mmCIF file of C-alpha atoms in Angstrom:
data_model
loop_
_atom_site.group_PDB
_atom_site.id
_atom_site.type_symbol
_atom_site.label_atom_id
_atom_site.label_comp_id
_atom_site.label_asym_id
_atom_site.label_seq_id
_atom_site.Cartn_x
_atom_site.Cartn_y
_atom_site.Cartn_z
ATOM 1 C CA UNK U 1 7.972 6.038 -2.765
ATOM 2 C CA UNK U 2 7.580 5.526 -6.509
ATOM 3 C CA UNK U 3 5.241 6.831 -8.190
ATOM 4 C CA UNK U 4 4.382 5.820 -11.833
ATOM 5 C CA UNK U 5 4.566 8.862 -15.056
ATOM 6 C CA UNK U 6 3.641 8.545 -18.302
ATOM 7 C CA UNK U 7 6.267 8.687 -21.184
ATOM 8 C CA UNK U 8 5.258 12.535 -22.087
ATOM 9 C CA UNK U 9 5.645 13.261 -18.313
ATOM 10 C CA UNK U 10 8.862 11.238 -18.180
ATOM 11 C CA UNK U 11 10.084 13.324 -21.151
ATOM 12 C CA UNK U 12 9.131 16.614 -20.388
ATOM 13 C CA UNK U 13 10.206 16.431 -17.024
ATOM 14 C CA UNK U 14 13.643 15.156 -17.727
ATOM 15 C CA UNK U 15 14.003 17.591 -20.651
ATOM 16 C CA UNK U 16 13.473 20.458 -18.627
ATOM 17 C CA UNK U 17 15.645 19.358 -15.778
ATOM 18 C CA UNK U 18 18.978 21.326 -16.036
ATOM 19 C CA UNK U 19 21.962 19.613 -17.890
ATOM 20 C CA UNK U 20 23.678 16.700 -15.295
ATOM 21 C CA UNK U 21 20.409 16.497 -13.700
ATOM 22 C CA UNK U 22 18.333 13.285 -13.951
ATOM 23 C CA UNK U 23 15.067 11.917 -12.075
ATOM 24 C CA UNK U 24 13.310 9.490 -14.028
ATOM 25 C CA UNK U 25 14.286 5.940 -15.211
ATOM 26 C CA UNK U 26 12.261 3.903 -16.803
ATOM 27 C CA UNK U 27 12.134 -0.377 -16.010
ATOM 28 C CA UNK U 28 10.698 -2.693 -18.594
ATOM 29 C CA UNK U 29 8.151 -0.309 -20.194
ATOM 30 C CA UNK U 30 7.284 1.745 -17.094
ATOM 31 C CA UNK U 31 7.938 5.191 -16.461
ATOM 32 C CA UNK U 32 8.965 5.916 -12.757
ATOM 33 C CA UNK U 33 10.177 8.739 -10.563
ATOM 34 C CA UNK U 34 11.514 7.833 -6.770
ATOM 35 C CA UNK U 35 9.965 10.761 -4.519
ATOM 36 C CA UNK U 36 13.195 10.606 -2.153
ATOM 37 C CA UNK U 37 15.270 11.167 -4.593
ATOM 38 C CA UNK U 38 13.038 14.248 -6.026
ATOM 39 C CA UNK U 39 13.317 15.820 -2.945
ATOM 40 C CA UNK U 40 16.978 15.606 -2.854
ATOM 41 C CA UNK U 41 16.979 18.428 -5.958
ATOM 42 C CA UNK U 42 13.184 19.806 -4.338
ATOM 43 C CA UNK U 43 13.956 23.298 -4.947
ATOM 44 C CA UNK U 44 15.262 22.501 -8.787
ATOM 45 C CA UNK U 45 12.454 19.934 -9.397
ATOM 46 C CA UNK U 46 9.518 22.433 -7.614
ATOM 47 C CA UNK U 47 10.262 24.862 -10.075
ATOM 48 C CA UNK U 48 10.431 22.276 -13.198
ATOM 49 C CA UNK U 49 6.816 20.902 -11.802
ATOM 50 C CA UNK U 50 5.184 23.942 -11.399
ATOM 51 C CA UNK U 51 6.501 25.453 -14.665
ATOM 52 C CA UNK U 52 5.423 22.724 -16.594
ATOM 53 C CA UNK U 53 2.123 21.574 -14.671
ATOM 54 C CA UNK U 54 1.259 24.680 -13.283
ATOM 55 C CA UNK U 55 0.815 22.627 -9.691
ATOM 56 C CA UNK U 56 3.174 22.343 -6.547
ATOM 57 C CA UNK U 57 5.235 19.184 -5.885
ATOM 58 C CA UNK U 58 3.095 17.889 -3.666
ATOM 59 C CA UNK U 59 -0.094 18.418 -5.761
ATOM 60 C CA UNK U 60 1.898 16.838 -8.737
ATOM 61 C CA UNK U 61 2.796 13.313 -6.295
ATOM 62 C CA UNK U 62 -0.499 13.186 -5.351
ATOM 63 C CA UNK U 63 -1.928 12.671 -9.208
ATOM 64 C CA UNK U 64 0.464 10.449 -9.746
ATOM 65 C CA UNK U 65 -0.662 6.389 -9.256
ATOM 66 C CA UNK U 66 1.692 4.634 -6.577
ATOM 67 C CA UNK U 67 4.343 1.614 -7.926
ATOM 68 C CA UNK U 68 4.540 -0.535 -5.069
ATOM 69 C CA UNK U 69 6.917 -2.440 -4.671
ATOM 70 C CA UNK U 70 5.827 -6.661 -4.173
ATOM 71 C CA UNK U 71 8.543 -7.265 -1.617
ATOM 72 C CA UNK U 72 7.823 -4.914 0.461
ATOM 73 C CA UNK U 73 4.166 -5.695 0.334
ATOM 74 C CA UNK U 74 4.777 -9.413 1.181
ATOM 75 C CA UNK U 75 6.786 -8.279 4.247
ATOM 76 C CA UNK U 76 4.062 -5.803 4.788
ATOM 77 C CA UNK U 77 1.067 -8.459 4.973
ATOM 78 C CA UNK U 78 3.691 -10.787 6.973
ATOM 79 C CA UNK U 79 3.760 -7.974 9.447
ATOM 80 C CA UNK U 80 -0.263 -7.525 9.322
ATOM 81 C CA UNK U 81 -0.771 -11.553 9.533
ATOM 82 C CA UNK U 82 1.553 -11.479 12.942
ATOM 83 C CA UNK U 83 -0.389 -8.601 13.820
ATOM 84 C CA UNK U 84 -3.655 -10.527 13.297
ATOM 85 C CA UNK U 85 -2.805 -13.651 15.166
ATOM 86 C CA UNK U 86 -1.043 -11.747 18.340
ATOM 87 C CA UNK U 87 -4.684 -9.721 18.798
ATOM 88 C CA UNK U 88 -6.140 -13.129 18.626
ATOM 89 C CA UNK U 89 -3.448 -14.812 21.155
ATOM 90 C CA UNK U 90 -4.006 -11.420 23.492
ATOM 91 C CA UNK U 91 -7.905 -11.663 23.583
ATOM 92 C CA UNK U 92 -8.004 -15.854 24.044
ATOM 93 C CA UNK U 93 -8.738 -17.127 20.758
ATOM 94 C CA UNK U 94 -9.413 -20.915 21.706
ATOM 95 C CA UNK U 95 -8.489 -23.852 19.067
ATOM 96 C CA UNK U 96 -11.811 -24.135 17.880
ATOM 97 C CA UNK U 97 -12.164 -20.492 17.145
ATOM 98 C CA UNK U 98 -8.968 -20.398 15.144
ATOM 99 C CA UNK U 99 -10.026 -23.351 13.446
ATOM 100 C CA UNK U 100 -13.023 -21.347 12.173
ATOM 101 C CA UNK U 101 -11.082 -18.267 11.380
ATOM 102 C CA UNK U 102 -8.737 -20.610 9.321
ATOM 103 C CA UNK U 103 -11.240 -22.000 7.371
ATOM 104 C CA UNK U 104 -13.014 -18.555 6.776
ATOM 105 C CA UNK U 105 -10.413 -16.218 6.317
ATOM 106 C CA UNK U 106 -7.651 -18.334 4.523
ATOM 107 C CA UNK U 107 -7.867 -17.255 1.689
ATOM 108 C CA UNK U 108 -7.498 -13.510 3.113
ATOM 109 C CA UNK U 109 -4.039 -14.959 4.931
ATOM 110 C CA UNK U 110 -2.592 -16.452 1.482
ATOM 111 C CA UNK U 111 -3.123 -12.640 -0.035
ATOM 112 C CA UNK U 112 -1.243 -11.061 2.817
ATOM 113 C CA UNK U 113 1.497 -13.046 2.488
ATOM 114 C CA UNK U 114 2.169 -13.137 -0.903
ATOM 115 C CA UNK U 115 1.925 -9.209 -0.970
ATOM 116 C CA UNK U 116 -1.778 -8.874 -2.570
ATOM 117 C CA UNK U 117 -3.292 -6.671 0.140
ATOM 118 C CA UNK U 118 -5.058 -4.543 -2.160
ATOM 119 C CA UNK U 119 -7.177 -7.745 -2.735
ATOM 120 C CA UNK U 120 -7.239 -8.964 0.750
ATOM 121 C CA UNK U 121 -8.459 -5.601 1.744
ATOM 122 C CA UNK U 122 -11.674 -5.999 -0.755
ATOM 123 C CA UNK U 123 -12.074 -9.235 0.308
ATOM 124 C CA UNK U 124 -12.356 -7.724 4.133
ATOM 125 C CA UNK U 125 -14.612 -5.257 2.979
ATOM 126 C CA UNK U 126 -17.292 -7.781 1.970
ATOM 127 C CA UNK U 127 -16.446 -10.427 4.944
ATOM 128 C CA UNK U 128 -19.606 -10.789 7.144
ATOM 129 C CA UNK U 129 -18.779 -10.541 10.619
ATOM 130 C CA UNK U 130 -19.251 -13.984 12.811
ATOM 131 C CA UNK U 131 -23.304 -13.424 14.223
ATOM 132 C CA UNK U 132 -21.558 -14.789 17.380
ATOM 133 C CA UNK U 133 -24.023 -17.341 18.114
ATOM 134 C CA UNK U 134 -22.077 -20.288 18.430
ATOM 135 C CA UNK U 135 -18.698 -20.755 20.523
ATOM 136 C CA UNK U 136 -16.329 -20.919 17.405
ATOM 137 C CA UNK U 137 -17.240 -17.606 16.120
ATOM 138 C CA UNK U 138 -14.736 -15.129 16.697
ATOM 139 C CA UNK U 139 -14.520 -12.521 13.563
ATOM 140 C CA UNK U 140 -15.888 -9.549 14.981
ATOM 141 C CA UNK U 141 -16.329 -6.185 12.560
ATOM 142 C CA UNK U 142 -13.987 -4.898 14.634
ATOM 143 C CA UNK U 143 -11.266 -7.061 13.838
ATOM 144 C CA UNK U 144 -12.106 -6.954 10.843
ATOM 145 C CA UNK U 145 -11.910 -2.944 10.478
ATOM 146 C CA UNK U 146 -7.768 -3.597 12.352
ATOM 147 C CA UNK U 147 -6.816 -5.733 9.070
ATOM 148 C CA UNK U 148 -8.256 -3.177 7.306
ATOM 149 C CA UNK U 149 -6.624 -0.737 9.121
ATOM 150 C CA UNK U 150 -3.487 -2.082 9.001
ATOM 151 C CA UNK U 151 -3.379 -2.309 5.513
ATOM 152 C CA UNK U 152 -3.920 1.252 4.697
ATOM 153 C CA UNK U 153 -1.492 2.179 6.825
ATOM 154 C CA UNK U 154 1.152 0.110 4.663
ATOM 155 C CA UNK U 155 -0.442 1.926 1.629
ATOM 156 C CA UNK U 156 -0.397 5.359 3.789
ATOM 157 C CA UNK U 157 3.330 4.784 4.501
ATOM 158 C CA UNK U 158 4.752 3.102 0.882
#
């Protein structure tokens, strides 16, 4: 995972590194630091963290704000959009019904697969639920909540 610094992090953290020892690059203005490769030197890099932050390693990644990167989130919200529609094929969804979910949710199917799922997953969170009074209705809260769920798992796991 990457995880974003700011340039006094990035320089205080590569200046206290020991000489021949480097963790953080930096890519078009933004400061960066690739967890995986942090725990390759963990028990050189704890000590740098908690000397300079006074926190563990752990407590340190978890301040930090996430760099995700957009192909992987594209492939992500591919994954969650054939999630989506195999649900759908599992539990019946008749023509009519995925006509409706089309035409309400499309714009929530664009996001996912261009890799916006932060967006798609606000837009989820404000979706009404079908009242299920007529046949075409199918978008229940609960699928609903499985998009949702599936996207913080992508979050959870990048």
């Amino acid at each position: 995972m990457k995880l974003e610094l700011t340039v006094v992090q990035f320089m205080e953290i590569e200046n206290a590194l020991p000489q021949n020892y480097s963790l953080c690059y930096e890519i078009e203005g933004i400061y960066l630091l690739n967890t995986n490769d942090a725990y390759g030197i963990k028990p050189v890099i704890e000590l740098v963290i908690f000397d300079l932050y006074n926190q563990t390693l752990d407590e340190f990644f978890a301040s930090l704000p996430r760099k995700y990167d957009i192909s992987i989130l594209r492939e992500e919200g591919q994954r969650i959009s054939d999630r989506f529609l195999e649900r759908n094929t599992i539990d019946g969804i008749t023509s009519e019904q995925s006509a409706w979910v089309l035409e309400k949710a499309g714009p929530i199917s664009i996001l996912l697969l261009v890799g916006a799922l932060a967006k798609a997953r606000e837009l989820l969170l404000n979706m009404s639920p079908d009242a299920m009074t007529e046949e075409f209705h199918w978008i229940t809260q609960e699928r609903i909540n499985l998009i949702i769920e599936d996207i913080d798992l992508v979050y959870q796991n990048n």
